[in-house]
GROMACS .gro file of C-alpha atoms in nm:
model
  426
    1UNK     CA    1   8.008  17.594  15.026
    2UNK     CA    2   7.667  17.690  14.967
    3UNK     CA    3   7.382  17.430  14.808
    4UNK     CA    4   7.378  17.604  14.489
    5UNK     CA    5   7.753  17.592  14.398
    6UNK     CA    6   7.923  17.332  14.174
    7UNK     CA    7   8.198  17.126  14.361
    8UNK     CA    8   8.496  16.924  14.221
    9UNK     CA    9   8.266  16.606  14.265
   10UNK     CA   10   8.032  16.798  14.046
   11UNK     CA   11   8.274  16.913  13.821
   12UNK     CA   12   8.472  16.577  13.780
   13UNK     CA   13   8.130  16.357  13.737
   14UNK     CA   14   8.036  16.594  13.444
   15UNK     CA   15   8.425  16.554  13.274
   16UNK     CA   16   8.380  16.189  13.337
   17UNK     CA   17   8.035  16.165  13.179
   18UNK     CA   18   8.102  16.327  12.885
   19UNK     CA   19   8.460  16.186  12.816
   20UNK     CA   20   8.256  15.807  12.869
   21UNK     CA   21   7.969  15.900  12.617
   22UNK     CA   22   8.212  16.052  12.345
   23UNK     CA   23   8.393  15.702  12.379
   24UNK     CA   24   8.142  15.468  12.317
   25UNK     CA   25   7.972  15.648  12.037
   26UNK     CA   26   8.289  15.670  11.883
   27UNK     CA   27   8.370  15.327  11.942
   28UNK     CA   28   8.014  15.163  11.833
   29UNK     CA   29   8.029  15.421  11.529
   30UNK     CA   30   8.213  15.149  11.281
   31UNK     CA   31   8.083  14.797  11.395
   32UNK     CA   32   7.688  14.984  11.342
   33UNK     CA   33   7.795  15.138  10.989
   34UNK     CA   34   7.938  14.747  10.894
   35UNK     CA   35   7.601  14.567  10.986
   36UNK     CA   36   7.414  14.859  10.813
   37UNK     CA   37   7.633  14.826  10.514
   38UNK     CA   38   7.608  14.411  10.508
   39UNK     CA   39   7.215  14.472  10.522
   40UNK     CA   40   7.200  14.715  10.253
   41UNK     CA   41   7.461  14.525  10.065
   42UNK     CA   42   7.278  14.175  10.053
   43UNK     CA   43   7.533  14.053  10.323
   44UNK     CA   44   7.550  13.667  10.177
   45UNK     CA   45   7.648  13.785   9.822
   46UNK     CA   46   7.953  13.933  10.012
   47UNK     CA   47   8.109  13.576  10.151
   48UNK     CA   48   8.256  13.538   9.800
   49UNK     CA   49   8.384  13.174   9.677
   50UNK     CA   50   8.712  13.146   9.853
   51UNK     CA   51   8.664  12.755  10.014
   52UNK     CA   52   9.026  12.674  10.104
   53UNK     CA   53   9.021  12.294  10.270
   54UNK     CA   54   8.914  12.385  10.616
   55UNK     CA   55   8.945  12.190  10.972
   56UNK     CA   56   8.692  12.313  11.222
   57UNK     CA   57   8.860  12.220  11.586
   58UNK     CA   58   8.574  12.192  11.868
   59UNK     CA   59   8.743  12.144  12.246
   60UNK     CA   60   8.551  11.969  12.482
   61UNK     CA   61   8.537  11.983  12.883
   62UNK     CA   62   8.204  11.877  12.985
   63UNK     CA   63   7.897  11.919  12.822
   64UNK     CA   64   7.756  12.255  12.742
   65UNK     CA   65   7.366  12.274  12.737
   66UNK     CA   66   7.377  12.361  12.392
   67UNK     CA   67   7.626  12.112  12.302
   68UNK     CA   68   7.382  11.891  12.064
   69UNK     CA   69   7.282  12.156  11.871
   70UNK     CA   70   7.682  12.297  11.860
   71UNK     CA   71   7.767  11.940  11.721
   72UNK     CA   72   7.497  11.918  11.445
   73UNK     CA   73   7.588  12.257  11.291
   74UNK     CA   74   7.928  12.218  11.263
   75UNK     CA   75   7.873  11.891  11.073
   76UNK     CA   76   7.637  12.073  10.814
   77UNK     CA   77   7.793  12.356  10.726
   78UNK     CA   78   7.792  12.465  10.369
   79UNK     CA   79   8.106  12.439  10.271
   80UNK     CA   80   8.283  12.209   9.988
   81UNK     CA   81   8.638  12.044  10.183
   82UNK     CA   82   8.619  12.035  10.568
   83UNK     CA   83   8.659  11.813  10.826
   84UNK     CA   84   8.585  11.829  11.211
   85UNK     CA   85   8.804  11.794  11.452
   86UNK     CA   86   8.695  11.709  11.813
   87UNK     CA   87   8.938  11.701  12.130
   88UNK     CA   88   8.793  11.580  12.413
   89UNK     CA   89   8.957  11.648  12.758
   90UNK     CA   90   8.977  11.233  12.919
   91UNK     CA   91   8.820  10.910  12.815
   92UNK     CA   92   8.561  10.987  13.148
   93UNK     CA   93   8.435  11.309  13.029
   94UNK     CA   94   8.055  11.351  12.980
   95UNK     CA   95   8.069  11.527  12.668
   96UNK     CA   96   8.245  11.224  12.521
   97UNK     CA   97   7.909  10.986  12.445
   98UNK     CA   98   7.753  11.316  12.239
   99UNK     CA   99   8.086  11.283  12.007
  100UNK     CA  100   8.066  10.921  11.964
  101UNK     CA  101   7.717  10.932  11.842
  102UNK     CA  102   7.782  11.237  11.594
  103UNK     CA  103   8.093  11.045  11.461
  104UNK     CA  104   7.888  10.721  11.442
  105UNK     CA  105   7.625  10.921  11.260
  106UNK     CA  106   7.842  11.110  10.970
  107UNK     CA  107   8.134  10.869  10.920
  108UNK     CA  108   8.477  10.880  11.038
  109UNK     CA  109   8.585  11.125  10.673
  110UNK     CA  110   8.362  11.409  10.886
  111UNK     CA  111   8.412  11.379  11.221
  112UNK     CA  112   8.714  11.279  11.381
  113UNK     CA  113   8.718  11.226  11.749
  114UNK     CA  114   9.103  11.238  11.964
  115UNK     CA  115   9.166  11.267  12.353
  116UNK     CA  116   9.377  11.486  12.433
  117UNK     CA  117   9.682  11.300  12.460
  118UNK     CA  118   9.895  11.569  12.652
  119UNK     CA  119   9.830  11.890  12.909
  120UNK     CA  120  10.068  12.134  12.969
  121UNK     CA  121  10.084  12.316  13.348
  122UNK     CA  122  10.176  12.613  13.209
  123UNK     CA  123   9.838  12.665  13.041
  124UNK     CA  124   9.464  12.631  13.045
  125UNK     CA  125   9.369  12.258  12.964
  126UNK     CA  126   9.144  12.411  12.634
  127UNK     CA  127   9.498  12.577  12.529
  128UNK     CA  128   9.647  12.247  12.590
  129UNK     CA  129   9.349  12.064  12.345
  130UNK     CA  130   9.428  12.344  12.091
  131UNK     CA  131   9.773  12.236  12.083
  132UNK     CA  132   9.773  11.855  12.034
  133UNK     CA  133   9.426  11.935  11.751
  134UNK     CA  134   9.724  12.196  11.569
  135UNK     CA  135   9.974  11.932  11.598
  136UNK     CA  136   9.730  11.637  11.493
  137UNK     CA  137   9.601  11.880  11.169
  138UNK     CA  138   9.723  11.753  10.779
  139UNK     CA  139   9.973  11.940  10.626
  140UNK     CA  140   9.749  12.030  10.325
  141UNK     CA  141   9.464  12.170  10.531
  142UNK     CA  142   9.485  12.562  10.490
  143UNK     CA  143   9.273  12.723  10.756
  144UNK     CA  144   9.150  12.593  11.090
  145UNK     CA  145   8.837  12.695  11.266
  146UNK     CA  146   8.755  12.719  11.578
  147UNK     CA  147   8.459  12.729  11.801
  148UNK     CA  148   8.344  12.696  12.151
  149UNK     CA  149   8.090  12.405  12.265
  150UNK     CA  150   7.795  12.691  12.385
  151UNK     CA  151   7.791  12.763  12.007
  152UNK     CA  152   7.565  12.708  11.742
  153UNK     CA  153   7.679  12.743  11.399
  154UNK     CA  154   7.453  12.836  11.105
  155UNK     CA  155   7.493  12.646  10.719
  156UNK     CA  156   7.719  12.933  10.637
  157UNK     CA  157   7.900  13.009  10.936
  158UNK     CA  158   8.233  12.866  10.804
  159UNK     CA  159   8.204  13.026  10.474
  160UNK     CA  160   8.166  13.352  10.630
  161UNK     CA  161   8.439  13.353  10.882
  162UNK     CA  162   8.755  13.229  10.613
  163UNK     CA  163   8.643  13.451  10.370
  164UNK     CA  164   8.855  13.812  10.464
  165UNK     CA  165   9.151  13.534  10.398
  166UNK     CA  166   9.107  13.557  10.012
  167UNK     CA  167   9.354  13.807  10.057
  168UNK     CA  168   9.686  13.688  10.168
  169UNK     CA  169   9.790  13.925  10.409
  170UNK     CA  170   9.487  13.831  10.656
  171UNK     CA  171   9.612  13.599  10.925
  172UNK     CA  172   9.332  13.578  11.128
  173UNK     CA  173   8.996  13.643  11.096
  174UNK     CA  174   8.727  13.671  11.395
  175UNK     CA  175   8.299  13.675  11.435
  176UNK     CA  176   8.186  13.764  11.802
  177UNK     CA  177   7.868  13.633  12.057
  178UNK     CA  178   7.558  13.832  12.087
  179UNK     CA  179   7.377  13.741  12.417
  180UNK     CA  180   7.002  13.773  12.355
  181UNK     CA  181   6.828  13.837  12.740
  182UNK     CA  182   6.517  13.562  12.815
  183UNK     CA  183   6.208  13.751  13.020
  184UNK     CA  184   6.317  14.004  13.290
  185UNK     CA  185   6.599  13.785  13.388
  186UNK     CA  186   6.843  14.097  13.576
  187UNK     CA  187   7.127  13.875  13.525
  188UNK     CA  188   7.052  13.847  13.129
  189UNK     CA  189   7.034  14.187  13.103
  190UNK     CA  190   7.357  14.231  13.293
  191UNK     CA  191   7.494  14.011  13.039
  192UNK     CA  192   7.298  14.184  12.749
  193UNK     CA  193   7.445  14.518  12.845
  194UNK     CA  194   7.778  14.426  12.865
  195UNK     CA  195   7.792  14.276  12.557
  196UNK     CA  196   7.682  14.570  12.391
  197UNK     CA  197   7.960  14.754  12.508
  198UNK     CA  198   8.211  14.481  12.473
  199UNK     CA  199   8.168  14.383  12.097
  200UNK     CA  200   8.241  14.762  12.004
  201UNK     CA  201   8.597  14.756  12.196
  202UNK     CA  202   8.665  14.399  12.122
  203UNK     CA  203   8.660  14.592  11.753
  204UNK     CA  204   8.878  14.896  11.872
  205UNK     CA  205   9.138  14.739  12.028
  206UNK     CA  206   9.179  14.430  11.794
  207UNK     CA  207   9.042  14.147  12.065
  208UNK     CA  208   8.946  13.827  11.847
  209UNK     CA  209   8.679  13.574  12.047
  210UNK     CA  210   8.778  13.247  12.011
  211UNK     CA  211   8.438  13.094  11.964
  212UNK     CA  212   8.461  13.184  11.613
  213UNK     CA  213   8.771  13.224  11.511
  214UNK     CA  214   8.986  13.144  11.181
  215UNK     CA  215   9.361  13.118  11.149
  216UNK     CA  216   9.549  13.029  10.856
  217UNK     CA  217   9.808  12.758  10.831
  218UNK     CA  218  10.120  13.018  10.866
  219UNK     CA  219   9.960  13.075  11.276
  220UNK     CA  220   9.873  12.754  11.356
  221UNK     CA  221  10.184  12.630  11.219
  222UNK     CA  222  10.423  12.888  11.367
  223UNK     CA  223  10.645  12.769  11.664
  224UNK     CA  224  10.648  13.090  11.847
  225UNK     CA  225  10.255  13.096  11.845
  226UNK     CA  226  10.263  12.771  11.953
  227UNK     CA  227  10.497  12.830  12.229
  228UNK     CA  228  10.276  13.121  12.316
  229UNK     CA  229   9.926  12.897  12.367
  230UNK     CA  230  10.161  12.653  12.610
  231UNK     CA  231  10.147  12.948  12.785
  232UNK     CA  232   9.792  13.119  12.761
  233UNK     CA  233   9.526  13.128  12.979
  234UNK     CA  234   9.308  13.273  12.665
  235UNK     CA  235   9.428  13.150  12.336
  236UNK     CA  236   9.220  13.458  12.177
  237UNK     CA  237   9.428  13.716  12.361
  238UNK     CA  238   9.703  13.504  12.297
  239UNK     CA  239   9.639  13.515  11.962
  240UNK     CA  240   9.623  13.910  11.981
  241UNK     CA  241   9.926  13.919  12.097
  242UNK     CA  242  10.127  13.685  11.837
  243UNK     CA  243   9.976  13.939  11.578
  244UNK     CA  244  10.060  14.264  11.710
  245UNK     CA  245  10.438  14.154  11.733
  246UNK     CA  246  10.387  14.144  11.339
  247UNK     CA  247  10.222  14.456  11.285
  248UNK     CA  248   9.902  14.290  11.185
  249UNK     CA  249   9.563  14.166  11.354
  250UNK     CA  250   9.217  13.981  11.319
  251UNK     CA  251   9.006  14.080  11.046
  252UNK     CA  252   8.671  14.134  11.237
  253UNK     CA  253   8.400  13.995  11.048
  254UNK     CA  254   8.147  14.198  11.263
  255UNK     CA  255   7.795  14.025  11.070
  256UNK     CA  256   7.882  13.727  11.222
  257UNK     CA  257   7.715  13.729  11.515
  258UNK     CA  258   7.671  13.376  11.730
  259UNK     CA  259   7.356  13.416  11.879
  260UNK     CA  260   7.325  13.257  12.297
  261UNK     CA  261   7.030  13.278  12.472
  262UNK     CA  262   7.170  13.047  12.770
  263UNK     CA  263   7.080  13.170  13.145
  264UNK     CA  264   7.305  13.238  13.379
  265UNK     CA  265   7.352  13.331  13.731
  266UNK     CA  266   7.512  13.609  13.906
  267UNK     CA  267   7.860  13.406  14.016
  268UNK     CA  268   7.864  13.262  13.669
  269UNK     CA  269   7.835  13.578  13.529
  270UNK     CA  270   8.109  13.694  13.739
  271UNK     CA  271   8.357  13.422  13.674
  272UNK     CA  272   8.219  13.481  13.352
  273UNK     CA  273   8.387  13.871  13.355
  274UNK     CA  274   8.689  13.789  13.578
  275UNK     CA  275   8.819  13.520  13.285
  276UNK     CA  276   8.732  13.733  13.000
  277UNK     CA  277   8.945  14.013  13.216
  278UNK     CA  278   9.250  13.802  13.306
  279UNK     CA  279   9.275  13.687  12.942
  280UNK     CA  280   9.279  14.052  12.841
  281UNK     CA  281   9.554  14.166  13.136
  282UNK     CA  282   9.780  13.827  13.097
  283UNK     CA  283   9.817  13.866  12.707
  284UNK     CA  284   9.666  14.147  12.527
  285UNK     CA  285   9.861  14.451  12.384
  286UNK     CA  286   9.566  14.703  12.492
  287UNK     CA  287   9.521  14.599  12.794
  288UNK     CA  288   9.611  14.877  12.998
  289UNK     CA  289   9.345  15.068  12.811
  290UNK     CA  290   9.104  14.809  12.888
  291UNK     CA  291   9.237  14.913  13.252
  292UNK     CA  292   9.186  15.249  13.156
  293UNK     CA  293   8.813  15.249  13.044
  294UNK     CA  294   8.689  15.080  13.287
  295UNK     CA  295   8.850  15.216  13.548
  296UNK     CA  296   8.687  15.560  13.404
  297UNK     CA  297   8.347  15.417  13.450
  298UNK     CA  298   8.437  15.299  13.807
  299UNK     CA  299   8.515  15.650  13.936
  300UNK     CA  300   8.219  15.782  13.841
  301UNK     CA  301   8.023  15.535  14.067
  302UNK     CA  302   8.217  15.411  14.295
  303UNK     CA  303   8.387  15.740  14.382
  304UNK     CA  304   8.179  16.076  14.250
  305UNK     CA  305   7.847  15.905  14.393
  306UNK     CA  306   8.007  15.934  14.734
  307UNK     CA  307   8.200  16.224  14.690
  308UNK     CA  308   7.910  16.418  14.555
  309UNK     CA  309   7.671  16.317  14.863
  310UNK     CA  310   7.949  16.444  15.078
  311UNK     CA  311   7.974  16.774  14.922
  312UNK     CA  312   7.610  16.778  14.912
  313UNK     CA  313   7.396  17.041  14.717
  314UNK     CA  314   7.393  17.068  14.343
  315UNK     CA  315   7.657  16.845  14.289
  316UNK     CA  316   7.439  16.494  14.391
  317UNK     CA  317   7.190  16.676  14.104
  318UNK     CA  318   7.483  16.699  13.845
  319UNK     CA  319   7.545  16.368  13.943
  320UNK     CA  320   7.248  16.240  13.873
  321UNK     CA  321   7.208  16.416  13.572
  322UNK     CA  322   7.518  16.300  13.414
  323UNK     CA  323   7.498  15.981  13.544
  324UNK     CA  324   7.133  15.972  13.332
  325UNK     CA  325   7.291  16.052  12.990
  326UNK     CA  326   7.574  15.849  12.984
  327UNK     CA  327   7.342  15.568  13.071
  328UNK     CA  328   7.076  15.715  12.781
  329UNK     CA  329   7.394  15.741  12.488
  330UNK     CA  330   7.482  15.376  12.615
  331UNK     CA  331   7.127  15.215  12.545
  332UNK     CA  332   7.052  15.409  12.256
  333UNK     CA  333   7.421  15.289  12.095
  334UNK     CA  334   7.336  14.966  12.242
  335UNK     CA  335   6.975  14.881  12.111
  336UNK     CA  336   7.097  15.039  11.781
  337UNK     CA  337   7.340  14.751  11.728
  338UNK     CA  338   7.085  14.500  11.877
  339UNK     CA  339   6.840  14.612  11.609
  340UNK     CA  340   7.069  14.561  11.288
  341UNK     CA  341   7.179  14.256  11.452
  342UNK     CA  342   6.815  14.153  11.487
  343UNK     CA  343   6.758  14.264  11.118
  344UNK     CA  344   7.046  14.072  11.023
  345UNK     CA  345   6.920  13.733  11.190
  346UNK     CA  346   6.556  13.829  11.079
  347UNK     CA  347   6.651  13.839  10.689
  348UNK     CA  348   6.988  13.593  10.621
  349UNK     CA  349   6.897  13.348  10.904
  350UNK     CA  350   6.543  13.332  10.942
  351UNK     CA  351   6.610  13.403  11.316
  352UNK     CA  352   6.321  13.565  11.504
  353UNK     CA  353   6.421  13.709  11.815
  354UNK     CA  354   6.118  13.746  12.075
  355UNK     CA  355   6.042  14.162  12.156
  356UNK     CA  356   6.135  14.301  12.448
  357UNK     CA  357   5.863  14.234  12.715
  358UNK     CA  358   5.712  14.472  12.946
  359UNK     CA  359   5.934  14.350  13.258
  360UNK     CA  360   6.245  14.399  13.020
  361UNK     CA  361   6.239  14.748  12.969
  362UNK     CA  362   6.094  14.842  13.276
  363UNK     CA  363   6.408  14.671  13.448
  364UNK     CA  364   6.701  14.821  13.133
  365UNK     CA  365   6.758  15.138  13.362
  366UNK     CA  366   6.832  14.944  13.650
  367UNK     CA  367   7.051  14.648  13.513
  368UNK     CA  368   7.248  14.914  13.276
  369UNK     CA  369   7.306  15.155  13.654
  370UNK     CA  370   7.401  14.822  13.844
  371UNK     CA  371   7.644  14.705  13.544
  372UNK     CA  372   7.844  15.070  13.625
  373UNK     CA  373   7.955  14.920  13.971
  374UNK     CA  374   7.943  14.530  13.876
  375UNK     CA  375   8.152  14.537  13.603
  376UNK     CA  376   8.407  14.789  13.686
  377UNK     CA  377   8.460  14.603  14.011
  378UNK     CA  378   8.541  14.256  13.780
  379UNK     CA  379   8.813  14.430  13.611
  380UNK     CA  380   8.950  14.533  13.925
  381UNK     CA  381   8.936  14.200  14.059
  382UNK     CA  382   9.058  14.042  13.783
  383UNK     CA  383   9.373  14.267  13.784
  384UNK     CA  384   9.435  14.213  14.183
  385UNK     CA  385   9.376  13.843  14.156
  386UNK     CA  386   9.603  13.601  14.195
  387UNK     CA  387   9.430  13.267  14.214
  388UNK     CA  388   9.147  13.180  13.958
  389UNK     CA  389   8.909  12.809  13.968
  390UNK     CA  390   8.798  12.736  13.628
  391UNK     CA  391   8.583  12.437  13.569
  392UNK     CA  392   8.755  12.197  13.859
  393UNK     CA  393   9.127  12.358  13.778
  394UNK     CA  394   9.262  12.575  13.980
  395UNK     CA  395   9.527  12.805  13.787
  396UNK     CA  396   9.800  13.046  13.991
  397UNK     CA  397   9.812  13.387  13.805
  398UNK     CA  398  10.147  13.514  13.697
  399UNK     CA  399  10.302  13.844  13.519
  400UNK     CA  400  10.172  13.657  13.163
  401UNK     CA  401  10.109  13.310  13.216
  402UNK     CA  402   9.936  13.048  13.475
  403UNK     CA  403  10.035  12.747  13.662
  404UNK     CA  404   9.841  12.442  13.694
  405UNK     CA  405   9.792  12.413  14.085
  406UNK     CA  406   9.548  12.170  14.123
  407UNK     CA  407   9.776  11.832  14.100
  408UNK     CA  408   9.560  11.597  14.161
  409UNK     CA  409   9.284  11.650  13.890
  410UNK     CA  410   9.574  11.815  13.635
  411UNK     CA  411   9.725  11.477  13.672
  412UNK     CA  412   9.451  11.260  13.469
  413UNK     CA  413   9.638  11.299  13.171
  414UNK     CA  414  10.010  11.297  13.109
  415UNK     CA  415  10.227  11.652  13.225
  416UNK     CA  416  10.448  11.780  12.958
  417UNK     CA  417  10.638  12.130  13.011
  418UNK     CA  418  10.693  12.336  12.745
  419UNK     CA  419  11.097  12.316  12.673
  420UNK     CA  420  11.107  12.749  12.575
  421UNK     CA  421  10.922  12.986  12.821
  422UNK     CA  422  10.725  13.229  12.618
  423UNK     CA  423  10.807  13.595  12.630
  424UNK     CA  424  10.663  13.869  12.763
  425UNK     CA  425  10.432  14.053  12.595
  426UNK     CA  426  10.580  14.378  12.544
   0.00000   0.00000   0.00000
């Protein structure tokens, strides 16, 4: 073959590059036009006055660095009948002196503290807290709330995140995170990138974060969704599932955006993607299509950048080239969103998020070419796996549930097995 002619390496790298870039502008098309549309709306006139009596549940295994902050914005959120809700995993943990203070602060009527009083081993220990706060919540409380510890809630976060549910026939209604990258850090742009890409297919294919999630009492209160988070290892995707078997899912509430600026570290960052993966291939309808994508975006490093060197010639140039816009459609799509969601925090939040520094955009290229191998080879990893270590637990990986392996630790609180085993997911 001579240098100048186009190989199948060349050939496939340019079908692969175009089919990528025509999917993520199409998928970051509608959460962009909802943040535009909030901003030129006046996005806080569009919460509305629906305040059903709320309980906001807040599970607790250690203590998150941001777990102070967490706690003092959940207790002052603006919002007329709530309660909070905090299930903490043993009588030992650290996180449990941090609850005791904010309970001894705002009363006993806003705060109430439990232990978690029982752990199933067919599920993660947080799915396990979720289940004894559901079972523990009043029978005239309406919606339930939930949030994650590495979470900090603004005055209005609450209002904002039950208000799709003035209309009946939402179930479920979801914000998402929005990692904001400190200095040059490569990891925090690994995370930043991936996050841009994420929150546009957690919209397409109906993924809800659990962080900030609502549910109304018909979910929480349902005994097949409750025999379905004895057996989760995500109760988001969980969740996902228990909706698409009625037809239905999450409302996204896309402006609300939970702002982390937490570092991180490479192995963090990868148990980070290999839990957020699992969650998706244990439980979630679209999962294969998760699969799918990335899988996509893995061939055309981990395979065309070899294959094309092999063939040699103008195929490592078409390569290259291809390689070069897909990256350039990703970051323009990607610091599109981050600027309405900077906008956003900027004018309803007061939130002023520091510009990108020299080092930081000198380094995008690099961190957004590295995240084409790194995160393609999570997915994979997390779909071969069979064995995942999650805070001190170890959990065994099966077709769509997990098993409590690590006795010793598991055994700190009382072992109760679920009497029905969940179904599938078809």
């Amino acid at each position: 073959m001579g240098d100048n002619a186009l190989g199948w390496s060349g050939i496939v790298s340019i079908v692969l590059a175009c089919g990528l870039s025509l999917l993520t502008w199409l998928q970051s098309r509608a959460p962009r036009r909802a943040l535009r549309q909030a901003l030129d709306n006046g996005y806080p006139a569009l919460f509305g006055d629906y305040t059903p009596k709320a309980q906001i549940v807040l599970c607790l295994r250690g203590s998150d660095p941001f777990l102070d902050r967490c706690l003092s914005g959940l207790v002052h959120q603006d919002y007329p009948d709530y309660k909070v809700l905090i299930v903490v995993d043993t009588e030992t943990d650290e996180a449990l002196p941090h609850v005791r203070e904010l309970q001894a602060l705002h009363g006993a009527d806003r705060v109430e503290v439990m232990i978690r009083d029982h752990a199933f081993s067919t599920c993660t220990r947080k799915a396990s807290s979720l289940h004894c706060a559901y079972s523990r919540t009043p029978d005239d409380v309406e919606v339930i709330a939930t949030c994650d510890g590495d979470a900090i809630t603004h005055p209005t976060w609450l209002r904002e995140l039950v208000a799709p549910m003035k209309d009946p026939r939402v179930l479920a209604s979801t914000g998402n995170r929005w990692y904001s990258p400190q200095g040059s850090d490569p990891v925090g742009l690994l995370r930043f990138y991936w996050n841009g890409m994420a929150v546009p297919s957690m919209v397409q294919y109906h993924i809800p974060w659990g962080g900030s999630l609502a549910l109304r009492r018909e979910v929480f209160r349902d005994p097949e969704y409750l025999d379905l988070l004895a057996h989760a290892f995500s109760e988001d995707t969980q969740l996902a599932n228990f909706l698409d078997r009625r037809n239905t899912s999450a409302v996204p509430v896309i402006p609300l955006v939970m702002l982390n600026e937490e570092r991180t570290s490479f192995a963090s960052f990868w148990g980070f993607l290999l839990r957020q993966m699992l969650a998706a291939r244990l439980h979630h309808p679209a999962a294969n299509w998760v699969l799918l994508q990335a899988m996509l975006l893995g061939a055309l490093g981990w395979v065309c950048l070899p294959w094309t060197i092999y063939e040699g010639g103008a195929n490592i140039a078409t390569w290259g080239i291809c390689t070069f816009l897909y990256g350039t459609v990703v970051q323009v799509m990607v610091l599109q969103f981050d600027g309405l969601v900077r906008k956003l925090l900027r004018e309803w939040r007061g939130v002023t998020l520091r510009r990108y520094d020299l080092g930081q955009i000198l380094s995008c290229s690099f961190a957004l070419l590295f995240l084409g191998f790194y995160y393609p080879a999570a997915v994979l990893t997390a779909w071969l796996t069979r064995r995942h270590e999650w805070r001190g637990i170890t959990y065994r990986i099966e077709p769509h549930s997990v098993a409590i392996v690590d006795e010793q630790e598991f055994r700190s609180t009382p072992e109760v097995r679920p009497e029905t085993p969940a179904k599938s997911a078809s």
